[in-house]
Short mmCIF file of the N, C-alpha and C atoms (twelve columns), coordinates in Angstrom:
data_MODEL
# 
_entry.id   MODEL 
# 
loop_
_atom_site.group_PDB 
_atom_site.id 
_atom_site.type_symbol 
_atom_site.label_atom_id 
_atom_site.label_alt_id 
_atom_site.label_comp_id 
_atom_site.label_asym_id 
_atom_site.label_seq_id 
_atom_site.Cartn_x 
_atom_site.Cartn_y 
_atom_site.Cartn_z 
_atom_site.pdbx_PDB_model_num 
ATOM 1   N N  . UNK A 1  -10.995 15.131  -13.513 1 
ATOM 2   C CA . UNK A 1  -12.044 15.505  -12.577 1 
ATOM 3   C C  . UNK A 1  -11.506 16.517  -11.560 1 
ATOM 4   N N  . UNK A 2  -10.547 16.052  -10.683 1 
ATOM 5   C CA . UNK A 2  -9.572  16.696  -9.861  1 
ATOM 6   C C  . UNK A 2  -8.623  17.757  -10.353 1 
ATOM 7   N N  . UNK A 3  -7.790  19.196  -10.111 1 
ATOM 8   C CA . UNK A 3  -6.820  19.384  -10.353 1 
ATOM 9   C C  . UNK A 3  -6.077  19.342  -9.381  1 
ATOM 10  N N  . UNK A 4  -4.733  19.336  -9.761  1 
ATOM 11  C CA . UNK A 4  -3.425  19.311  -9.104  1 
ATOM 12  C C  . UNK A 4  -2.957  17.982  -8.739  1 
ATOM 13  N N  . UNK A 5  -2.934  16.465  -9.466  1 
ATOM 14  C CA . UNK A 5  -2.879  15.483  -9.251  1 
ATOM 15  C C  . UNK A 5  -1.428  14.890  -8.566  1 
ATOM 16  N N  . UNK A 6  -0.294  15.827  -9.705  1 
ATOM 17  C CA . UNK A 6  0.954   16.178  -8.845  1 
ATOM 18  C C  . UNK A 6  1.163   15.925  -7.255  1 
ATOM 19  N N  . UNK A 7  0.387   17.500  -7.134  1 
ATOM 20  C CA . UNK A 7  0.672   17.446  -5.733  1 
ATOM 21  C C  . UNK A 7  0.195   16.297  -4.509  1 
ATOM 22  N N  . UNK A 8  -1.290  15.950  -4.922  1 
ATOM 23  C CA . UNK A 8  -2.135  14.803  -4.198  1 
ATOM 24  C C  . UNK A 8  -0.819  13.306  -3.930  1 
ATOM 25  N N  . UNK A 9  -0.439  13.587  -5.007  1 
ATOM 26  C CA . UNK A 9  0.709   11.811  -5.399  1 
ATOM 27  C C  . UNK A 9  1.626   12.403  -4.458  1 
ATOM 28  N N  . UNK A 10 2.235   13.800  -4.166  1 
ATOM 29  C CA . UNK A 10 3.288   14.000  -2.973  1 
ATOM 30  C C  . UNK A 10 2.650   14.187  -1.653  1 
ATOM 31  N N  . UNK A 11 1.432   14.364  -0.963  1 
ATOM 32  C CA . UNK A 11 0.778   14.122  -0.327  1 
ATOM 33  C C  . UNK A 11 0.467   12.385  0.344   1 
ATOM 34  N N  . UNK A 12 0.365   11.876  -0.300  1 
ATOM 35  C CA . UNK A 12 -0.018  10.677  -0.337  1 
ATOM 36  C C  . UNK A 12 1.088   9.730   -0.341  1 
ATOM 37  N N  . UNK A 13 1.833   9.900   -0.579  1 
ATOM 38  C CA . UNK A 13 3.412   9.621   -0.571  1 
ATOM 39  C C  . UNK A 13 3.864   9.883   1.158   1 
ATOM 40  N N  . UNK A 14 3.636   11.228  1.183   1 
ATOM 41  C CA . UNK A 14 4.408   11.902  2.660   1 
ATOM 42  C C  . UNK A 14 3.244   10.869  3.706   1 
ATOM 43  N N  . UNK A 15 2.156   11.009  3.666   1 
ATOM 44  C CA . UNK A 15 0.967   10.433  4.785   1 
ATOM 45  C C  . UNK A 15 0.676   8.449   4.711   1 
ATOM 46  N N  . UNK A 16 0.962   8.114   3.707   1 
ATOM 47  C CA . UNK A 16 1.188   6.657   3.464   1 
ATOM 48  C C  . UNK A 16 2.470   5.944   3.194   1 
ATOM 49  N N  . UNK A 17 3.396   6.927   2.740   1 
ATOM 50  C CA . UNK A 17 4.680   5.897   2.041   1 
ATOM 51  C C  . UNK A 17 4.236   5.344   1.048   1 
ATOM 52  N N  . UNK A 18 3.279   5.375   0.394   1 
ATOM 53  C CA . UNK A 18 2.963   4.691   -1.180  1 
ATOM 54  C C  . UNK A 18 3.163   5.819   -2.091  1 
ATOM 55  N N  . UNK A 19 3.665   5.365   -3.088  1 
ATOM 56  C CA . UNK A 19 4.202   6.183   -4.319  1 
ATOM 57  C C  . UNK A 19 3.547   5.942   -5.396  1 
ATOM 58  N N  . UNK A 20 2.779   6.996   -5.827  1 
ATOM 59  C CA . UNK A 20 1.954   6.817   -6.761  1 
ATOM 60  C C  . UNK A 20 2.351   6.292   -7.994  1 
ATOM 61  N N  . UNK A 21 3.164   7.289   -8.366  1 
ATOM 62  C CA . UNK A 21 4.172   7.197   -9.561  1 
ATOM 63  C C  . UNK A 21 4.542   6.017   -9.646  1 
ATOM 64  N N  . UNK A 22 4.348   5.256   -9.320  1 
ATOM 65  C CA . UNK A 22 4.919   3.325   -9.556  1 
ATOM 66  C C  . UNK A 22 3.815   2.544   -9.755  1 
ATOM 67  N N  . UNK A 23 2.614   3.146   -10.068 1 
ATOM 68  C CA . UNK A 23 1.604   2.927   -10.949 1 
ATOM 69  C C  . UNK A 23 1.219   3.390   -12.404 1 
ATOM 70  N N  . UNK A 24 0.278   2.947   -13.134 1 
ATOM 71  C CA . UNK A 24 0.206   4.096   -14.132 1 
ATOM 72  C C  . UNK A 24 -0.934  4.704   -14.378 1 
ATOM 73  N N  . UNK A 25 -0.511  5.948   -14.337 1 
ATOM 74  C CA . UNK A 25 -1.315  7.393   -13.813 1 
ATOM 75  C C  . UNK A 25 -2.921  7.299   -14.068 1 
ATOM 76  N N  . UNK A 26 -3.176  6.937   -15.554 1 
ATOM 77  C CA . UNK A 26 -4.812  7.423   -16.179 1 
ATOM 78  C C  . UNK A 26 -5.002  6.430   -15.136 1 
ATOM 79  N N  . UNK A 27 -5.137  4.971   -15.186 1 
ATOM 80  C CA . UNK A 27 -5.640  4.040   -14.376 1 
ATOM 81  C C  . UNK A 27 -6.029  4.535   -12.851 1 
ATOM 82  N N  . UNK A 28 -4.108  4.787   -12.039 1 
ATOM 83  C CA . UNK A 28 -4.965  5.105   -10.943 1 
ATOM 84  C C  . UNK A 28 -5.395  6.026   -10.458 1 
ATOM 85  N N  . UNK A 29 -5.377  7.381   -11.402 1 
ATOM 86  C CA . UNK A 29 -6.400  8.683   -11.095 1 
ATOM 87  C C  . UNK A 29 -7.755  8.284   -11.107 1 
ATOM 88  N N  . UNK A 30 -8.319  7.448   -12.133 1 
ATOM 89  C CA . UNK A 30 -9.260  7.149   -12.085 1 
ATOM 90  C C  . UNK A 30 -9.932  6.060   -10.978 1 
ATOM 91  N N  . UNK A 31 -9.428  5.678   -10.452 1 
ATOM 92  C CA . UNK A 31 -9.561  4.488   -9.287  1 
ATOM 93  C C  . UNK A 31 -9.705  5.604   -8.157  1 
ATOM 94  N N  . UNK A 32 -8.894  6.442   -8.163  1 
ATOM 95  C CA . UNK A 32 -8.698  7.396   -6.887  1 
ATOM 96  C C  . UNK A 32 -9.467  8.593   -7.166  1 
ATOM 97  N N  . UNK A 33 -10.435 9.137   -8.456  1 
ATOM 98  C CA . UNK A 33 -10.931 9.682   -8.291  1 
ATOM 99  C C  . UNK A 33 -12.716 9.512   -7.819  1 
ATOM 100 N N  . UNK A 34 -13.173 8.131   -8.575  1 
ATOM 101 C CA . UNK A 34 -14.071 7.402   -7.845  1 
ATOM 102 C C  . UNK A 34 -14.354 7.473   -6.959  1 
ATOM 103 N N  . UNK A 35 -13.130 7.085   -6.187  1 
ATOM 104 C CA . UNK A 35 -13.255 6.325   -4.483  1 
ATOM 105 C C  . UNK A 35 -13.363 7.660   -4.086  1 
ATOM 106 N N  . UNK A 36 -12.662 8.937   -4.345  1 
ATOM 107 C CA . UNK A 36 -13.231 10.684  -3.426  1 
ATOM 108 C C  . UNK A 36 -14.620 11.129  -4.050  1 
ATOM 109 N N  . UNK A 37 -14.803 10.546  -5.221  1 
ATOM 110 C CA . UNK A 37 -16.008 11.083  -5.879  1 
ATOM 111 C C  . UNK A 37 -17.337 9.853   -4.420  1 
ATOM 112 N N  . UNK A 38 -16.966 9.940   -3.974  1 
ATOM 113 C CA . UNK A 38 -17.843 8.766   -2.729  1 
ATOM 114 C C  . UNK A 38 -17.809 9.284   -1.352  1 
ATOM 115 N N  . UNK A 39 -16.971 10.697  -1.418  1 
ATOM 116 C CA . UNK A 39 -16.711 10.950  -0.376  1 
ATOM 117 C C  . UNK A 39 -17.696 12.759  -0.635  1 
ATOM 118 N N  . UNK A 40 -17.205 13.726  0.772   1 
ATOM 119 C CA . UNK A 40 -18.082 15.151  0.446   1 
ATOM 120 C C  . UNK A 40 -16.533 15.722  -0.421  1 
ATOM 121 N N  . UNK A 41 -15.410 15.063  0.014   1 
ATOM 122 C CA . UNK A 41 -14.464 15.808  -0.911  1 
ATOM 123 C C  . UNK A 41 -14.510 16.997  -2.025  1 
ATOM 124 N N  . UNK A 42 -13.937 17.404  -2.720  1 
ATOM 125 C CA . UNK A 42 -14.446 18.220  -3.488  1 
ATOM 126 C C  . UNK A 42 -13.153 18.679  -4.444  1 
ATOM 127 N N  . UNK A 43 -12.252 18.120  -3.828  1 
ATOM 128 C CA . UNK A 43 -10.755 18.371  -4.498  1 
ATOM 129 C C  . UNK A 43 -9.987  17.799  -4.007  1 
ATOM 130 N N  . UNK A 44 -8.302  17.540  -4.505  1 
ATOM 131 C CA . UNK A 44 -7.645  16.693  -3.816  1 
ATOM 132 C C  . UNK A 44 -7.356  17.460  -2.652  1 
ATOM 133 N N  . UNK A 45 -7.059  18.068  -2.167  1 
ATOM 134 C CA . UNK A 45 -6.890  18.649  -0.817  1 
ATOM 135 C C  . UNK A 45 -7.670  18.545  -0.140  1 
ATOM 136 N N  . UNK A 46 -9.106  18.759  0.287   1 
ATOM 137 C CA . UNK A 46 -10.166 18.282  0.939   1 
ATOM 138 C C  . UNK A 46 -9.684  16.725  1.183   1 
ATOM 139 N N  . UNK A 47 -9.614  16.086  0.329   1 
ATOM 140 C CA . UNK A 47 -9.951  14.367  0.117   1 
ATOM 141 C C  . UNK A 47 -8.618  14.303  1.295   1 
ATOM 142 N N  . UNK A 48 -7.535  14.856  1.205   1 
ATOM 143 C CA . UNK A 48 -6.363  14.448  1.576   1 
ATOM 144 C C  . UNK A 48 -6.317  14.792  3.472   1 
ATOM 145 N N  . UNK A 49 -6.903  16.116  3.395   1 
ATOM 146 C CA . UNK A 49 -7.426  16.742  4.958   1 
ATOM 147 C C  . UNK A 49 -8.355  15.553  5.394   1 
ATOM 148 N N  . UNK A 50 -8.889  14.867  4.962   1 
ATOM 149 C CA . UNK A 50 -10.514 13.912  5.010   1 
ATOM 150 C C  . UNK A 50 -9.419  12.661  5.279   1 
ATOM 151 N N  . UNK A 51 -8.268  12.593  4.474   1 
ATOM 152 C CA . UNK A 51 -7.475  11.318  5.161   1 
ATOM 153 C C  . UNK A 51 -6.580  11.532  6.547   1 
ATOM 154 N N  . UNK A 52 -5.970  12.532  6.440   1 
ATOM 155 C CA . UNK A 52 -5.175  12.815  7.825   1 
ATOM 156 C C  . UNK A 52 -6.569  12.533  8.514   1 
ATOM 157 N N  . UNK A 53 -7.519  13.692  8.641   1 
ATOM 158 C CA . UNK A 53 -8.107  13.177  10.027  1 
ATOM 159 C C  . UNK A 53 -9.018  12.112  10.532  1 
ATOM 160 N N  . UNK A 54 -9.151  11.276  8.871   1 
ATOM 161 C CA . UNK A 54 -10.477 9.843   9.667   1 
ATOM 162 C C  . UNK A 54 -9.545  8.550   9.137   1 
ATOM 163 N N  . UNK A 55 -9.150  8.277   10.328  1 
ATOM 164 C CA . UNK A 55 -8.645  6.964   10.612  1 
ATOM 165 C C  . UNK A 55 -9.178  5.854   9.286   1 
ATOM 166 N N  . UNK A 56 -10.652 6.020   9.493   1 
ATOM 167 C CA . UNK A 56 -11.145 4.992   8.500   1 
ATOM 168 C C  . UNK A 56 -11.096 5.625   7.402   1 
ATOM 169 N N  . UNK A 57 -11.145 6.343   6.660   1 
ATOM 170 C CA . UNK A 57 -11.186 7.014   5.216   1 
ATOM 171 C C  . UNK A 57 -10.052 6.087   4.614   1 
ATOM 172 N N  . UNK A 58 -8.610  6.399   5.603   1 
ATOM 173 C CA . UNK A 58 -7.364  6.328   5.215   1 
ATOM 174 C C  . UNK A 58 -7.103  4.653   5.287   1 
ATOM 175 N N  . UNK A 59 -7.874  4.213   5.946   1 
ATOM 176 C CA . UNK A 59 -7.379  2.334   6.379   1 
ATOM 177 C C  . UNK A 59 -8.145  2.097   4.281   1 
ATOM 178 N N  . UNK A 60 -9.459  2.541   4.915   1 
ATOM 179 C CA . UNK A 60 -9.931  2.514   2.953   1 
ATOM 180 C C  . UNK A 60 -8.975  2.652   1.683   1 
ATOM 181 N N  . UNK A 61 -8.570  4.091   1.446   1 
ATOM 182 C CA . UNK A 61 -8.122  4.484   1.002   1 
ATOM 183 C C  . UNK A 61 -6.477  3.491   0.644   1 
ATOM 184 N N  . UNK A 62 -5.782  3.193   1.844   1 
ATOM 185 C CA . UNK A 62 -4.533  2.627   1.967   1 
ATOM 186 C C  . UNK A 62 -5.279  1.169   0.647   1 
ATOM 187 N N  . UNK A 63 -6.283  0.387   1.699   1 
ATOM 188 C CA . UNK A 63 -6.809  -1.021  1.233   1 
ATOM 189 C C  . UNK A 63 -7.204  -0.597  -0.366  1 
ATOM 190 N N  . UNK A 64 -7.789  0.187   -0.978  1 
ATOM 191 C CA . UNK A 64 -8.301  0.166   -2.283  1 
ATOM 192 C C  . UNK A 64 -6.782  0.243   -2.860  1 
ATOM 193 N N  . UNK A 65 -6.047  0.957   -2.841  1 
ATOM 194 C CA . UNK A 65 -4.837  1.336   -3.445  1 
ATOM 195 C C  . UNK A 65 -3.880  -0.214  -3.204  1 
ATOM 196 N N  . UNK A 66 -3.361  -0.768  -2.699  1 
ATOM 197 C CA . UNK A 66 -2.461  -1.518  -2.348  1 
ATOM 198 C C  . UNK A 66 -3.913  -3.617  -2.297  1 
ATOM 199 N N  . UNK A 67 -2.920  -4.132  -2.511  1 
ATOM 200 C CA . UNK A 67 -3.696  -5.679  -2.893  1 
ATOM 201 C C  . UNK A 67 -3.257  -6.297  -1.645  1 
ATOM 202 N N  . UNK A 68 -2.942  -5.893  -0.871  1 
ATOM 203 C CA . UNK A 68 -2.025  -6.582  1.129   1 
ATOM 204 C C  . UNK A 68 -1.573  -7.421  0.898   1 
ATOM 205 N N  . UNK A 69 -0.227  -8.010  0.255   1 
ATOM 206 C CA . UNK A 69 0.041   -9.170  -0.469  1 
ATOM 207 C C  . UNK A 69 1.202   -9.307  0.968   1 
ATOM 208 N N  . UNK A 70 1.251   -10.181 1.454   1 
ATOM 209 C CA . UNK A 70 2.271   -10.881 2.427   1 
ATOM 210 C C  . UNK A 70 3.751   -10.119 1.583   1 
ATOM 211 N N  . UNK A 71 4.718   -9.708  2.431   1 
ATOM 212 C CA . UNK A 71 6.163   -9.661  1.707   1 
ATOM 213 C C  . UNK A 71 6.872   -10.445 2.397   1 
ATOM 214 N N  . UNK A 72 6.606   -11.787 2.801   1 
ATOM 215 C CA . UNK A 72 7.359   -13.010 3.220   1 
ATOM 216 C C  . UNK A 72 8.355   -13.290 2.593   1 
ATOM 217 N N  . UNK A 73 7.984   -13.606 1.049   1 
ATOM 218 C CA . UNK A 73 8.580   -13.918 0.513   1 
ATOM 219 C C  . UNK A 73 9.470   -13.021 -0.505  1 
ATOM 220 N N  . UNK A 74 9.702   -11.966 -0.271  1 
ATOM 221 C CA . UNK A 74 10.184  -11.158 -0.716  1 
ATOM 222 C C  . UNK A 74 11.359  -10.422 0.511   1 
ATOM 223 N N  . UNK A 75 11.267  -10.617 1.628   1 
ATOM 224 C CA . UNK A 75 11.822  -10.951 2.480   1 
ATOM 225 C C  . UNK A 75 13.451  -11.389 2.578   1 
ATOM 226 N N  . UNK A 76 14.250  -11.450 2.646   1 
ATOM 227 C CA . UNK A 76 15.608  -11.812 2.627   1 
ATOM 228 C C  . UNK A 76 15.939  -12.612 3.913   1 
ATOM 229 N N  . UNK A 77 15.810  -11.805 5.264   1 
ATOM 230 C CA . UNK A 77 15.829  -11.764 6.561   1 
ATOM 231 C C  . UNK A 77 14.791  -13.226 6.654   1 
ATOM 232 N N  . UNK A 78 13.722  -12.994 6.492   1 
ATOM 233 C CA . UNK A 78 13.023  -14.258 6.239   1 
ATOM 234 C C  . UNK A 78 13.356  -15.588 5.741   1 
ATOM 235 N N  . UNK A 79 13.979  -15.782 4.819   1 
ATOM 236 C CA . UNK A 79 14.645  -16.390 3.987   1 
ATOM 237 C C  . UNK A 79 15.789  -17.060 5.294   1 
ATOM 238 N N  . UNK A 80 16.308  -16.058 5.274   1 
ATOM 239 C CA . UNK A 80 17.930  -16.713 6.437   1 
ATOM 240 C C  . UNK A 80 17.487  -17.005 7.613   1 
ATOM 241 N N  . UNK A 81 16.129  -16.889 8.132   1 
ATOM 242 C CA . UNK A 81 15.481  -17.154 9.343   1 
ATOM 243 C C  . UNK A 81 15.236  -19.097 9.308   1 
ATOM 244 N N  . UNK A 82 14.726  -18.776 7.975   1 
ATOM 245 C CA . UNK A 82 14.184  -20.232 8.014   1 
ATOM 246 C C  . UNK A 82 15.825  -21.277 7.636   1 
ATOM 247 N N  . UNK A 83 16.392  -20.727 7.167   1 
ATOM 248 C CA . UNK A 83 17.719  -21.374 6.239   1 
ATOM 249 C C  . UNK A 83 18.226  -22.341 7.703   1 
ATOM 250 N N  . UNK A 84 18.486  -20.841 8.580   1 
ATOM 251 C CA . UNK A 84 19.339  -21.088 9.594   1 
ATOM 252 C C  . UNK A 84 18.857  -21.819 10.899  1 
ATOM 253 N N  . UNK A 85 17.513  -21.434 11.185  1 
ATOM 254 C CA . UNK A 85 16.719  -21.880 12.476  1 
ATOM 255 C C  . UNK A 85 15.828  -23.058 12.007  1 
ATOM 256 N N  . UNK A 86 14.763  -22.875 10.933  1 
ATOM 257 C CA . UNK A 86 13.711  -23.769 10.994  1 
ATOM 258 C C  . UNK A 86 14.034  -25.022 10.240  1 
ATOM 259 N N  . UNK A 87 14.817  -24.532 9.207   1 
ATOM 260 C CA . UNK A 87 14.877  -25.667 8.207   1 
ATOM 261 C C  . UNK A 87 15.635  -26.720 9.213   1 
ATOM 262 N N  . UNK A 88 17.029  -26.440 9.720   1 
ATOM 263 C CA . UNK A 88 17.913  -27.913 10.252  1 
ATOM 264 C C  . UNK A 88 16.974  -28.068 11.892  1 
ATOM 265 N N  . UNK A 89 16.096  -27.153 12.442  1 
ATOM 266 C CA . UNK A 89 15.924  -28.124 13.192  1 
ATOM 267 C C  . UNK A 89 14.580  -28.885 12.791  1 
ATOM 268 N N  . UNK A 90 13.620  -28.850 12.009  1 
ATOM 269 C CA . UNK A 90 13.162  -29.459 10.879  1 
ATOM 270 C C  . UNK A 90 13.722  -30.890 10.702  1 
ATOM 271 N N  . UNK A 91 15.018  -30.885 9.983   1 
ATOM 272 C CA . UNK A 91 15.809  -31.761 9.775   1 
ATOM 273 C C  . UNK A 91 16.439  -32.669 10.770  1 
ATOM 274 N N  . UNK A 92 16.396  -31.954 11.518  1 
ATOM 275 C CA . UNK A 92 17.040  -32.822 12.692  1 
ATOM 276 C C  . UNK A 92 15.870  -33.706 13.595  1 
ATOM 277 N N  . UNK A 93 14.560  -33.062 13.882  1 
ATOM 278 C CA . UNK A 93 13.877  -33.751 14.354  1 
ATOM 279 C C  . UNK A 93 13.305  -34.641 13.004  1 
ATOM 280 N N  . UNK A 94 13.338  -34.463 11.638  1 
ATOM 281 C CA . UNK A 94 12.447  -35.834 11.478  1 
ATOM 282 C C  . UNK A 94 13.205  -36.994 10.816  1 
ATOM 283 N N  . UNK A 95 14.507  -36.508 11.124  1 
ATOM 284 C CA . UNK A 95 15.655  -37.854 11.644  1 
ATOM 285 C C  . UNK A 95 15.557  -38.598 12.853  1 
ATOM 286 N N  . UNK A 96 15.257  -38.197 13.380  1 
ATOM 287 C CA . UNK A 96 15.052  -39.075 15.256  1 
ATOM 288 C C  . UNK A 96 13.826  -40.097 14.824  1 
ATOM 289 N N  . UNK A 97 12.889  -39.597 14.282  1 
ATOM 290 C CA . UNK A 97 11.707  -40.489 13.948  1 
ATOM 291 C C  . UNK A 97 12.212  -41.719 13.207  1 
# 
């Protein structure tokens, strides 16, 4: 639908930190061409000018692309938070009981 899809994925990369390329492509061109085909867009550059400047386009845009999955647990720092702080005093109070 779009040309220059390339460039849009280094765009979108530089303005979100999401990397397209760690999807796979037909799928989410087509997901991402939809969601601009909804917009006055008209190419990826328009669509991409249309994200720098509306706050909401881009909160959209971010939310359709990405599933907001907690990285708690993926987390490391997290992990040694609880190891070290929550778990023994955890342990320690429901010994007193």
């Amino acid at each position: 639908m779009f040309e220059n899809y390339e460039k849009f994925k280094k765009d979108v990369l530089n303005l979100t930190k999401i990397d397209l390329n760690c999807y796979k492509e037909k799928q989410m061109k087509r997901r991402i061409d939809t969601l601009i085909g909804k917009t006055a867009a008209k190419s990826y550059d328009q669509y991409v000018s249309l994200l720098k400047n509306d706050k909401a386009v881009l909160e959209q845009f971010v939310n359709f692309l990405t599933i907001n999955v907690s990285e708690f647990y993926r987390n490391p720092d997290q992990w040694a938070i609880l190891d070290k702080k929550v778990f023994p005093e955890l342990i320690k109070n429901s010994v007193k009981t």
